[in-house]
CSV table of C-alpha atoms in Angstrom, one decimal:
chain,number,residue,atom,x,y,z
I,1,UNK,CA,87.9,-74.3,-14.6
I,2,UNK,CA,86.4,-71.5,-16.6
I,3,UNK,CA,88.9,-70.9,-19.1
I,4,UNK,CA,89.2,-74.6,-19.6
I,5,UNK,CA,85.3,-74.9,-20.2
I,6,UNK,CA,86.1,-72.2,-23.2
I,7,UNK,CA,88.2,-74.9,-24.9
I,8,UNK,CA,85.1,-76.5,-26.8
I,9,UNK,CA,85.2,-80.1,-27.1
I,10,UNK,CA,89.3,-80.8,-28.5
I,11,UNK,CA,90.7,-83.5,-26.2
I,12,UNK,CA,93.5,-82.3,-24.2
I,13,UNK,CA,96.7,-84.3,-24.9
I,14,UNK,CA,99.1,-83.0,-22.2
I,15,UNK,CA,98.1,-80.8,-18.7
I,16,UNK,CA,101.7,-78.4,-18.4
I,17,UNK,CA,102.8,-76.7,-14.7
I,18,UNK,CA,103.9,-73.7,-14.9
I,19,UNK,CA,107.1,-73.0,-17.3
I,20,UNK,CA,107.0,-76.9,-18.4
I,21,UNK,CA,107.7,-76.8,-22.5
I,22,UNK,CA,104.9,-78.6,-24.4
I,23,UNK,CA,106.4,-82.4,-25.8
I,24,UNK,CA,102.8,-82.3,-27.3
I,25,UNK,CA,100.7,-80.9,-30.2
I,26,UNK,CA,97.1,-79.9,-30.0
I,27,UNK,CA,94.7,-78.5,-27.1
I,28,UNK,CA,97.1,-78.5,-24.6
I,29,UNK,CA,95.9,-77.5,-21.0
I,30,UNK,CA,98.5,-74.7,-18.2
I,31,UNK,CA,97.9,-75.4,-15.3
I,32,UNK,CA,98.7,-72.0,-14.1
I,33,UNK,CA,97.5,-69.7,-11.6
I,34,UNK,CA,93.8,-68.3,-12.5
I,35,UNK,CA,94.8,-64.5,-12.4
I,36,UNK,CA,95.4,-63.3,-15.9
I,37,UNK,CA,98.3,-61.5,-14.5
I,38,UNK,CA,99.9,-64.9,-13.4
I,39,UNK,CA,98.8,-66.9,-15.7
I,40,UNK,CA,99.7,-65.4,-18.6
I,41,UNK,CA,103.6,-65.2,-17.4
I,42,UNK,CA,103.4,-68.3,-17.0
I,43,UNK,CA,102.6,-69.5,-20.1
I,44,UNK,CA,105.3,-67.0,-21.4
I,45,UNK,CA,107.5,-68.9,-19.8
I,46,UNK,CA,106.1,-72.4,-21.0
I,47,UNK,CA,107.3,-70.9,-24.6
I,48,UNK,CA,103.5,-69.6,-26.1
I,49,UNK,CA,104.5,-66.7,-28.9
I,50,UNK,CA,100.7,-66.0,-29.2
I,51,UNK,CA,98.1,-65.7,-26.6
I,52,UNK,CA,94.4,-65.4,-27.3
I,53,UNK,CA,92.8,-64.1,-24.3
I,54,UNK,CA,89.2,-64.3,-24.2
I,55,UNK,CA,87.7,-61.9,-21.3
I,56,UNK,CA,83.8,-61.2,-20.0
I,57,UNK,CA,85.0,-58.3,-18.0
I,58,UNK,CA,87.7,-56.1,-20.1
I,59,UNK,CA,90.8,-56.8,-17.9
I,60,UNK,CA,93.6,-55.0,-19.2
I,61,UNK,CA,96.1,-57.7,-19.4
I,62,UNK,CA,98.4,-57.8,-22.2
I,63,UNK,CA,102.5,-59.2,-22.8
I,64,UNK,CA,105.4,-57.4,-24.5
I,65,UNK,CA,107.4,-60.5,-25.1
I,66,UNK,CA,104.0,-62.4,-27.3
I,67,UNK,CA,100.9,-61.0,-28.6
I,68,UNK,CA,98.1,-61.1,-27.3
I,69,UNK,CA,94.7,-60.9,-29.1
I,70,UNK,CA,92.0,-59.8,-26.7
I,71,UNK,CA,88.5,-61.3,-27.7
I,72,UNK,CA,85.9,-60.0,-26.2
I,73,UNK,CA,82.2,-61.7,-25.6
I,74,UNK,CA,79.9,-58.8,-25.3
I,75,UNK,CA,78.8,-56.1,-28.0
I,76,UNK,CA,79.0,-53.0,-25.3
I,77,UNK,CA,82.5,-54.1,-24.1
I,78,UNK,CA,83.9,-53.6,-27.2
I,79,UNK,CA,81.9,-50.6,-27.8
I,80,UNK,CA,83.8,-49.1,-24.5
I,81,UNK,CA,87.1,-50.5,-25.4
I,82,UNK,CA,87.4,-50.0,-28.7
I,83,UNK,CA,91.0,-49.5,-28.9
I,84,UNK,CA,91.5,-52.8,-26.6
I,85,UNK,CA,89.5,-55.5,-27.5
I,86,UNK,CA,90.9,-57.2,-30.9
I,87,UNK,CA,87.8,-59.5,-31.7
I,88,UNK,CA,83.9,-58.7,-30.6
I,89,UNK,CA,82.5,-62.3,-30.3
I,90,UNK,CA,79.4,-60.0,-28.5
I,91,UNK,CA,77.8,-60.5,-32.4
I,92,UNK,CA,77.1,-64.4,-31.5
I,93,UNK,CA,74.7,-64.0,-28.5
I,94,UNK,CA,73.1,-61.4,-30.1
I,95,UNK,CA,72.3,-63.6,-33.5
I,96,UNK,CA,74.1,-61.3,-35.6
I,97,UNK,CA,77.1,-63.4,-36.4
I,98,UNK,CA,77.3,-67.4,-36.7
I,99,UNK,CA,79.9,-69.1,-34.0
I,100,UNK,CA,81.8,-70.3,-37.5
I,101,UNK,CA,81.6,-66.5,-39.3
I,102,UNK,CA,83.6,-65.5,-36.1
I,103,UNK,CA,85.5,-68.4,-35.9
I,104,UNK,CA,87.0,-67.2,-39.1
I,105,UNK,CA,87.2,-64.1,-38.3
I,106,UNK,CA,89.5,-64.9,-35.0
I,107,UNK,CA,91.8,-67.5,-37.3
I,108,UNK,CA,92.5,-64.8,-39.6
I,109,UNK,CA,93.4,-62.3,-36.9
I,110,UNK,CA,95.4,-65.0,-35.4
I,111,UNK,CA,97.3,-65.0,-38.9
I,112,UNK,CA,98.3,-61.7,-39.6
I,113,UNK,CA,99.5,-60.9,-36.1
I,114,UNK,CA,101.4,-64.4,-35.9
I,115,UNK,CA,103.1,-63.7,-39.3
I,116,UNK,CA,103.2,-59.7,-38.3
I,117,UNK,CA,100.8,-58.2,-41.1
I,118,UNK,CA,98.8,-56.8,-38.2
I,119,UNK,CA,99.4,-55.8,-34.6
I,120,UNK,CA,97.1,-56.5,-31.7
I,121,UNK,CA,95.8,-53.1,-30.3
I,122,UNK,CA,97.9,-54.0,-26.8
I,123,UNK,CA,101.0,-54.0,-29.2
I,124,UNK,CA,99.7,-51.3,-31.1
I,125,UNK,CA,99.5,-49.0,-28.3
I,126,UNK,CA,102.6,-50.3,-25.8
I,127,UNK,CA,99.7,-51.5,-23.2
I,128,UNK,CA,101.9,-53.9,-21.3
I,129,UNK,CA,101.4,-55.6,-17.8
I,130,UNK,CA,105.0,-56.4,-15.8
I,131,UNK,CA,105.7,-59.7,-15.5
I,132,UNK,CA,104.6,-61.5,-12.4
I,133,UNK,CA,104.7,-65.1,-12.0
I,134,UNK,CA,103.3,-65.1,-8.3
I,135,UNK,CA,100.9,-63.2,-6.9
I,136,UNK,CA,101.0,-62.5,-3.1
I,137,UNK,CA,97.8,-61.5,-2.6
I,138,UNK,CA,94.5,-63.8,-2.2
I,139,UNK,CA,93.4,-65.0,-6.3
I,140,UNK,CA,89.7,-64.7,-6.6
């Protein structure tokens, strides 16, 4: 429930299984697997054309078939991937930035890569995962 926890406090108005199409619009919850290299697939497959991945550890997980805008929540993440991590949310904890000054800064960035002003650095640089919609192995 971690990634649902970083939804803020939107009511969810429809829970989706795995490549179920959204009837809905708003916060809208996939219940997918918890391995970014499921879960993202999945979603893929529920129709998403824009995925905002927000990760503590740096996982390397992008899509070629929809961006994906890595936000990172640490300042020395994104000094050691510089050319991985889109948005540096690290700037909030450390009282540098306002929650709404980054806000901004992520809507913005969600609007030039949706309309294709800008690229995400994972599209930038061909960084795609293969598509894998189940994984074998135990998910941590």
């Amino acid at each position: 429930m971690g990634s649902i926890a970083k939804s803020g406090s939107s009511p969810i108005v429809e829970v989706l299984s795995p490549a179920e199409r959204p009837s809905k619009s708003g916060l809208i919850y996939a219940a997918t697997p918890a391995s970014d290299i499921v879960c993202g697939p999945c979603q893929l497959a529920s129709g998403i054309t824009l995925q905002v991945f927000m990760t503590g550890r740096g996982t390397p997980y992008n899509l070629a078939a929809a961006p994906v805008i890595k936000v990172c929540s640490r300042n020395e993440m994104k000094a050691k991937w510089q050319d991985l991590i889109d948005v540096n949310a690290g700037p909030i904890a450390t009282g540098e930035s306002t929650i709404q000054e980054l806000g901004t800064e992520l809507f913005h960035k969600i609007l030039a890569v949706a309309s294709g002003k800008e690229q995400s650095f994972a599209e930038k640089y061909e960084l795609y995962n293969d598509l894998c919609i189940f994984n074998p192995a135990p998910i941590t």
